[in-house]
Amino acid sequence: MNKILIIYTGGTIGMVNDSNGILVPFDFEQIKDNVPELGRLNYHLDVHSFHPVIDSSNMDPIIWKTLAELIYRKYDLYDGFVILHGSDTMAFTASALSFMLENLAKPVVLTGSQLPIGQIRTDAKENLITALEIAATKEDGKALVPEVCIYFDAQLFRGNRSIKYNIEKFEAFRSPNYPVLAEAGVHLQFYKNYILKAPDGKLNLRTNFNANIGVLKLYPGITPQAVQAITDSKVDAIIMETFGSGNTTTAEWFLGCLKQAIDNGKIIVDISQCKKGSVQLGRYETSRELQKMGVLSGHDLTFEATVTKLMFVMGLGLPVKESSKLMEKSIRGEMTPDNV
């Protein structure tokens, strides 16, 4: 019998209406009473609930560390893990866990819902049941999906490739630069070529995150004051959201701000404001100077993966040169380098 640990952090999926019609979290220890279909899966299910439950808008590296440590402690006891999580920051948590859990060889599937589990038209039950099936699926005795994933509305995505793009439809998530890992129709269809291979090494836990990051989003007409508020601040790294394939204004004052920040030891990672596609520094004249001064290419990283990867890499305490190399290298399948 497959053993799965359900970790309930909070979110819409665990809400029911109280006597006053107000949405409140229910006790997930009684999950089988609320979702009786689970009994037909013939799995051994245990539940770990956060007390108090957490609105996903309040997620932070401390909570990610708690989640990663829980999985690490329980790792040998279960075949897979399903994390019930609010959808707003689910992609951030999935990305963070992918970096924290090095040499992961078992499924960690995050899911949630757009409607509370107690509502008639809820998407919660299907998402939960299928996430459990994915977490339990094996081939030749080994987990078929040995990575951190998000399952939502019949599709399984790599966690660090996912974004939340819709707040009104059940189809809340997309993976703009990487194919889906599986689809749930009449049968569960896994696309094995896109799933990470199981590692040989032992699971390692890496939870030292440095969250001292600034974000500089460019727009036509941006002022020196707005840019300097980020580049002159006491952050250790900057995510720069640029135009198209990594382009910025070529104004001397702007390039000077970036160069000064780099000279002061800050890491600057260039990602595109476009959801699909990849940064290609040097392709156009407007990004050639960035490449020369040492701005790093984020390739096709999502914003969520860039944030969490930067926190992770800076938390390793490496010299800037080594940290920069790691940022431009795929370490958990989170990006597609130019030479691939």
CSV table of C-alpha atoms in Angstrom, one decimal, residues 2-332:
chain,number,residue,atom,x,y,z
A,2,ASN,CA,1.4,3.4,-1.0
A,3,LYS,CA,2.0,5.8,1.9
A,4,ILE,CA,1.4,9.5,1.1
A,5,LEU,CA,1.7,12.4,3.5
A,6,ILE,CA,-0.7,15.2,2.9
A,7,ILE,CA,0.6,18.5,4.2
A,8,TYR,CA,-2.1,21.2,4.7
A,9,THR,CA,-0.7,24.7,4.9
A,10,GLY,CA,-3.9,26.6,4.2
A,11,GLY,CA,-5.6,28.1,1.1
A,12,THR,CA,-9.0,28.0,-0.5
A,13,ILE,CA,-9.0,24.2,-0.8
A,14,GLY,CA,-9.5,23.7,2.9
A,15,MET,CA,-12.3,26.2,3.4
A,16,VAL,CA,-15.9,25.6,4.3
A,17,ASN,CA,-18.8,27.9,5.1
A,18,ASP,CA,-19.6,28.3,8.8
A,19,SER,CA,-23.1,28.9,10.2
A,20,ASN,CA,-22.8,32.6,9.2
A,21,GLY,CA,-21.7,31.8,5.7
A,22,ILE,CA,-18.2,32.9,6.3
A,23,LEU,CA,-15.3,30.8,4.8
A,24,VAL,CA,-13.2,29.2,7.6
A,25,PRO,CA,-10.6,26.4,7.4
A,26,PHE,CA,-11.9,23.0,8.4
A,27,ASP,CA,-9.9,20.4,10.2
A,28,PHE,CA,-8.0,18.4,7.6
A,29,GLU,CA,-7.4,15.6,10.1
A,30,GLN,CA,-10.9,14.6,9.2
A,31,ILE,CA,-10.1,14.7,5.5
A,32,LYS,CA,-11.7,11.3,4.7
A,33,ASP,CA,-15.0,12.5,6.1
A,34,ASN,CA,-15.0,15.5,3.8
A,35,VAL,CA,-13.7,13.6,0.8
A,36,PRO,CA,-15.0,10.1,1.1
A,37,GLU,CA,-13.7,9.2,-2.4
A,38,LEU,CA,-10.2,9.0,-0.9
A,39,GLY,CA,-11.1,5.6,0.7
A,40,ARG,CA,-11.3,4.1,-2.8
A,41,LEU,CA,-7.7,4.9,-3.6
A,42,ASN,CA,-6.4,2.2,-1.2
A,43,TYR,CA,-3.6,4.4,0.0
A,44,HIS,CA,-2.3,4.9,3.5
A,45,LEU,CA,-2.8,8.6,4.1
A,46,ASP,CA,-1.5,10.7,6.9
A,47,VAL,CA,-2.2,14.4,7.3
A,48,HIS,CA,0.0,17.1,8.8
A,49,SER,CA,-1.8,20.4,9.3
A,50,PHE,CA,-0.2,23.7,9.9
A,51,HIS,CA,-1.6,25.4,13.1
A,52,PRO,CA,-2.7,28.1,12.4
A,53,VAL,CA,-3.2,27.7,8.7
A,54,ILE,CA,-1.4,30.2,6.5
A,55,ASP,CA,-2.8,32.5,3.9
A,56,SER,CA,-0.4,32.0,0.9
A,57,SER,CA,0.2,35.7,0.8
A,58,ASN,CA,2.1,35.3,4.0
A,59,MET,CA,4.5,32.7,2.7
A,60,ASP,CA,8.2,33.4,3.3
A,61,PRO,CA,11.5,31.6,3.5
A,62,ILE,CA,10.9,30.6,7.1
A,63,ILE,CA,7.8,28.7,6.2
A,64,TRP,CA,9.5,27.2,3.1
A,65,LYS,CA,12.2,26.0,5.5
A,66,THR,CA,9.6,24.4,7.8
A,67,LEU,CA,8.0,22.6,4.8
A,68,ALA,CA,11.4,21.3,3.5
A,69,GLU,CA,12.5,20.2,7.0
A,70,LEU,CA,9.2,18.3,7.4
A,71,ILE,CA,9.6,16.5,4.1
A,72,TYR,CA,13.2,15.7,5.0
A,73,ARG,CA,12.3,14.2,8.4
A,74,LYS,CA,9.5,12.1,6.9
A,75,TYR,CA,11.2,11.3,3.7
A,76,ASP,CA,11.9,7.6,4.4
A,77,LEU,CA,8.4,7.0,5.7
A,78,TYR,CA,6.4,7.9,2.7
A,79,ASP,CA,6.3,7.2,-1.1
A,80,GLY,CA,5.3,10.8,-1.9
A,81,PHE,CA,4.0,14.1,-0.5
A,82,VAL,CA,1.1,16.3,-1.4
A,83,ILE,CA,1.1,19.9,-0.2
A,84,LEU,CA,-2.2,21.7,-0.1
A,85,HIS,CA,-1.4,25.4,-0.6
A,86,GLY,CA,-3.0,28.7,-1.6
A,87,SER,CA,-2.6,29.3,-5.3
A,88,ASP,CA,-1.4,32.9,-5.1
A,89,THR,CA,2.2,32.0,-4.1
A,90,MET,CA,2.2,28.3,-4.9
A,91,ALA,CA,4.7,28.8,-7.8
A,92,PHE,CA,7.1,30.5,-5.4
A,93,THR,CA,6.8,27.7,-2.8
A,94,ALA,CA,7.2,25.0,-5.5
A,95,SER,CA,10.3,26.7,-6.9
A,96,ALA,CA,11.8,27.2,-3.4
A,97,LEU,CA,11.3,23.6,-2.5
A,98,SER,CA,12.9,22.4,-5.7
A,99,PHE,CA,16.1,24.1,-4.7
A,100,MET,CA,16.0,23.2,-1.0
A,101,LEU,CA,15.4,19.5,-1.7
A,102,GLU,CA,18.6,18.4,-3.5
A,103,ASN,CA,18.6,14.9,-4.9
A,104,LEU,CA,14.9,14.5,-4.5
A,105,ALA,CA,13.8,11.1,-5.7
A,106,LYS,CA,10.1,11.2,-4.7
A,107,PRO,CA,7.1,13.2,-5.8
A,108,VAL,CA,6.3,16.5,-4.0
A,109,VAL,CA,3.1,17.6,-5.6
A,110,LEU,CA,1.5,21.0,-4.7
A,111,THR,CA,-2.1,21.6,-5.4
A,112,GLY,CA,-5.0,23.7,-4.3
A,113,SER,CA,-8.3,25.0,-5.7
A,114,GLN,CA,-10.1,28.0,-7.0
A,115,LEU,CA,-13.3,27.1,-5.1
A,116,PRO,CA,-13.6,25.9,-1.5
A,117,ILE,CA,-13.9,22.1,-1.1
A,118,GLY,CA,-17.4,22.5,0.4
A,119,GLN,CA,-18.9,24.1,-2.7
A,120,ILE,CA,-20.8,22.0,-5.2
A,121,ARG,CA,-18.8,23.1,-8.2
A,122,THR,CA,-15.5,22.9,-6.5
A,123,ASP,CA,-12.3,21.9,-8.3
A,124,ALA,CA,-10.8,20.9,-5.0
A,125,LYS,CA,-11.7,17.2,-5.0
A,126,GLU,CA,-10.4,16.4,-8.4
A,127,ASN,CA,-7.2,18.3,-7.8
A,128,LEU,CA,-6.6,16.5,-4.5
A,129,ILE,CA,-7.4,13.0,-5.7
A,130,THR,CA,-5.3,13.3,-8.9
A,131,ALA,CA,-2.4,14.9,-7.0
A,132,LEU,CA,-2.5,11.8,-4.7
A,133,GLU,CA,-2.5,9.4,-7.6
A,134,ILE,CA,0.5,11.2,-9.2
A,135,ALA,CA,2.4,11.1,-5.9
A,136,ALA,CA,1.7,7.4,-5.7
A,137,THR,CA,2.6,6.4,-9.3
A,138,LYS,CA,5.6,4.2,-9.7
A,139,GLU,CA,7.4,2.5,-12.5
A,140,ASP,CA,9.6,-0.5,-11.8
A,141,GLY,CA,9.3,0.2,-8.1
A,142,LYS,CA,10.5,3.8,-8.3
A,143,ALA,CA,8.6,7.1,-8.3
A,144,LEU,CA,7.6,8.1,-11.8
A,145,VAL,CA,7.8,11.9,-11.0
A,146,PRO,CA,10.8,12.4,-8.7
A,147,GLU,CA,10.5,16.2,-8.6
A,148,VAL,CA,8.6,19.1,-7.1
A,149,CYS,CA,5.4,19.7,-9.2
A,150,ILE,CA,2.2,21.7,-9.3
A,151,TYR,CA,-1.0,19.8,-10.3
A,152,PHE,CA,-4.0,22.0,-11.3
A,153,ASP,CA,-6.9,21.5,-13.6
A,154,ALA,CA,-5.9,18.3,-15.3
A,155,GLN,CA,-2.3,19.3,-15.9
A,156,LEU,CA,1.0,18.6,-14.0
A,157,PHE,CA,3.7,21.2,-14.3
A,158,ARG,CA,7.3,21.3,-13.1
A,159,GLY,CA,7.1,23.5,-10.0
A,160,ASN,CA,10.0,25.9,-10.9
A,161,ARG,CA,8.6,26.4,-14.4
A,162,SER,CA,5.1,27.4,-13.3
A,163,ILE,CA,3.3,30.7,-13.0
A,164,LYS,CA,-0.2,31.6,-11.8
A,165,TYR,CA,-1.8,33.5,-14.6
A,166,ASN,CA,-5.6,33.3,-14.0
A,167,ILE,CA,-7.6,34.2,-10.9
A,168,GLU,CA,-11.0,33.5,-12.4
A,169,LYS,CA,-10.7,30.1,-14.2
A,170,PHE,CA,-10.0,26.6,-12.9
A,171,GLU,CA,-7.0,26.7,-15.3
A,172,ALA,CA,-5.0,28.8,-12.9
A,173,PHE,CA,-1.5,27.8,-13.8
A,174,ARG,CA,0.7,27.6,-16.9
A,175,SER,CA,4.3,26.6,-17.7
A,176,PRO,CA,5.1,29.1,-20.5
A,177,ASN,CA,8.6,27.8,-21.3
A,178,TYR,CA,8.5,24.1,-20.6
A,179,PRO,CA,6.0,21.3,-21.6
A,180,VAL,CA,3.5,19.8,-19.1
A,181,LEU,CA,4.7,16.7,-17.3
A,182,ALA,CA,1.4,14.9,-17.3
A,183,GLU,CA,-2.3,15.3,-18.2
A,184,ALA,CA,-5.3,13.8,-16.5
A,185,GLY,CA,-8.0,12.7,-18.9
A,186,VAL,CA,-9.7,9.3,-18.9
A,187,HIS,CA,-6.2,8.1,-18.1
A,188,LEU,CA,-3.2,9.7,-16.5
A,189,GLN,CA,-0.8,10.4,-19.4
A,190,PHE,CA,2.8,11.0,-18.3
A,191,TYR,CA,5.3,12.6,-20.7
A,192,LYS,CA,8.4,10.8,-19.4
A,193,ASN,CA,10.8,12.6,-21.7
A,194,TYR,CA,10.1,15.9,-19.9
A,195,ILE,CA,10.3,14.5,-16.3
A,196,LEU,CA,13.6,14.8,-14.4
A,197,LYS,CA,15.5,11.5,-14.0
A,198,ALA,CA,15.8,10.2,-10.4
A,199,PRO,CA,19.1,11.1,-8.8
A,200,ASP,CA,21.5,8.6,-7.4
A,201,GLY,CA,22.6,10.6,-4.4
A,202,LYS,CA,21.1,10.9,-1.0
A,203,LEU,CA,18.5,13.7,-0.3
A,204,ASN,CA,20.2,16.8,0.9
A,205,LEU,CA,18.5,19.7,2.7
A,206,ARG,CA,19.6,23.2,1.9
A,207,THR,CA,17.6,25.8,3.7
A,208,ASN,CA,19.9,28.9,4.0
A,209,PHE,CA,18.1,31.5,1.9
A,210,ASN,CA,19.2,35.1,1.6
A,211,ALA,CA,16.1,37.2,0.8
A,212,ASN,CA,17.9,40.5,0.4
A,213,ILE,CA,16.8,41.0,-3.2
A,214,GLY,CA,15.6,44.1,-5.1
A,215,VAL,CA,13.4,44.1,-8.2
A,216,LEU,CA,13.8,46.7,-10.9
A,217,LYS,CA,11.0,46.6,-13.5
A,218,LEU,CA,11.7,48.7,-16.5
A,219,TYR,CA,9.2,50.9,-18.4
A,220,PRO,CA,9.6,53.7,-20.9
A,221,GLY,CA,10.3,57.0,-19.1
A,222,ILE,CA,11.8,55.4,-16.0
A,223,THR,CA,13.7,58.1,-14.0
A,224,PRO,CA,17.1,58.0,-12.5
A,225,GLN,CA,15.6,58.4,-9.1
A,226,ALA,CA,13.5,55.3,-9.5
A,227,VAL,CA,16.4,53.2,-10.8
A,228,GLN,CA,18.8,54.5,-8.1
A,229,ALA,CA,16.3,53.6,-5.4
A,230,ILE,CA,17.1,50.0,-6.3
A,231,THR,CA,20.7,50.0,-7.5
A,232,ASP,CA,21.9,52.2,-4.6
A,233,SER,CA,20.0,50.3,-2.0
A,234,LYS,CA,21.6,47.8,0.4
A,235,VAL,CA,20.3,44.7,-1.4
A,236,ASP,CA,22.7,41.9,-2.3
A,237,ALA,CA,21.1,41.2,-5.7
A,238,ILE,CA,18.7,42.7,-8.2
A,239,ILE,CA,16.3,41.1,-10.6
A,240,MET,CA,15.9,43.3,-13.6
A,241,GLU,CA,12.7,42.8,-15.6
A,242,THR,CA,13.6,44.0,-19.1
A,243,PHE,CA,11.9,44.3,-22.5
A,244,GLY,CA,11.7,41.5,-25.0
A,245,SER,CA,14.9,39.3,-25.1
A,246,GLY,CA,16.6,41.2,-22.4
A,247,ASN,CA,16.8,44.8,-23.7
A,248,THR,CA,17.0,48.0,-21.8
A,249,THR,CA,17.4,51.7,-22.5
A,250,THR,CA,21.0,52.6,-23.5
A,251,ALA,CA,21.0,55.9,-21.7
A,252,GLU,CA,24.4,56.5,-20.1
A,253,TRP,CA,23.0,57.3,-16.7
A,254,PHE,CA,21.1,54.0,-16.7
A,255,LEU,CA,24.0,51.9,-17.7
A,256,GLY,CA,26.1,53.8,-15.2
A,257,CYS,CA,23.7,52.9,-12.3
A,258,LEU,CA,23.9,49.2,-13.2
A,259,LYS,CA,27.7,49.2,-13.6
A,260,GLN,CA,28.1,50.9,-10.2
A,261,ALA,CA,25.9,48.3,-8.5
A,262,ILE,CA,27.9,45.5,-10.1
A,263,ASP,CA,31.2,47.1,-9.0
A,264,ASN,CA,29.8,47.3,-5.5
A,265,GLY,CA,29.4,43.5,-5.5
A,266,LYS,CA,25.7,43.2,-6.4
A,267,ILE,CA,24.4,40.4,-8.7
A,268,ILE,CA,22.1,41.6,-11.4
A,269,VAL,CA,19.9,39.0,-13.2
A,270,ASP,CA,18.2,40.0,-16.4
A,271,ILE,CA,14.8,38.3,-17.1
A,272,SER,CA,12.2,39.3,-19.6
A,273,GLN,CA,8.8,40.9,-18.8
A,274,CYS,CA,7.4,38.5,-21.5
A,275,LYS,CA,6.1,35.3,-20.1
A,276,LYS,CA,7.3,33.2,-23.0
A,277,GLY,CA,10.7,33.2,-24.5
A,278,SER,CA,14.3,33.7,-23.3
A,279,VAL,CA,16.7,36.5,-22.6
A,280,GLN,CA,19.5,36.6,-25.1
A,281,LEU,CA,22.0,39.1,-24.0
A,282,GLY,CA,24.1,40.6,-26.8
A,283,ARG,CA,21.6,39.7,-29.6
A,284,TYR,CA,20.7,43.4,-29.9
A,285,GLU,CA,22.8,46.5,-29.3
A,286,THR,CA,20.6,47.5,-26.4
A,287,SER,CA,21.7,44.4,-24.4
A,288,ARG,CA,25.3,44.2,-25.5
A,289,GLU,CA,26.5,46.7,-22.9
A,290,LEU,CA,24.7,44.7,-20.2
A,291,GLN,CA,26.6,41.6,-21.1
A,292,LYS,CA,29.9,43.4,-21.2
A,293,MET,CA,29.5,44.9,-17.7
A,294,GLY,CA,28.5,41.5,-16.1
A,295,VAL,CA,24.7,41.5,-16.0
A,296,LEU,CA,23.6,37.8,-15.8
A,297,SER,CA,21.2,36.2,-18.2
A,298,GLY,CA,18.2,34.7,-16.6
A,299,HIS,CA,17.4,32.9,-19.9
A,300,ASP,CA,13.8,31.7,-19.6
A,301,LEU,CA,13.4,31.7,-15.9
A,302,THR,CA,10.1,32.6,-14.4
A,303,PHE,CA,10.0,35.5,-12.0
A,304,GLU,CA,9.1,33.1,-9.2
A,305,ALA,CA,12.1,30.8,-10.0
A,306,THR,CA,14.4,33.7,-10.3
A,307,VAL,CA,13.5,35.1,-6.9
A,308,THR,CA,13.8,31.7,-5.1
A,309,LYS,CA,17.0,30.6,-7.0
A,310,LEU,CA,18.7,33.9,-6.1
A,311,MET,CA,17.8,33.5,-2.5
A,312,PHE,CA,19.1,29.9,-2.6
A,313,VAL,CA,22.3,30.7,-4.4
A,314,MET,CA,23.1,33.7,-2.3
A,315,GLY,CA,22.4,31.6,0.8
A,316,LEU,CA,25.2,29.2,-0.1
A,317,GLY,CA,27.7,31.9,0.9
A,318,LEU,CA,29.8,31.5,-2.3
A,319,PRO,CA,32.0,34.2,-3.9
A,320,VAL,CA,30.1,36.4,-6.3
A,321,LYS,CA,31.9,34.8,-9.3
A,322,GLU,CA,30.7,31.3,-8.3
A,323,SER,CA,27.2,32.5,-7.5
A,324,SER,CA,27.0,34.1,-10.9
A,325,LYS,CA,28.0,30.8,-12.6
A,326,LEU,CA,25.2,29.0,-10.7
A,327,MET,CA,22.6,31.6,-11.7
A,328,GLU,CA,23.3,31.0,-15.4
A,329,LYS,CA,23.3,27.2,-15.0
A,330,SER,CA,20.3,24.9,-14.7
A,331,ILE,CA,20.5,23.1,-11.4
A,332,ARG,CA,17.0,21.8,-11.0
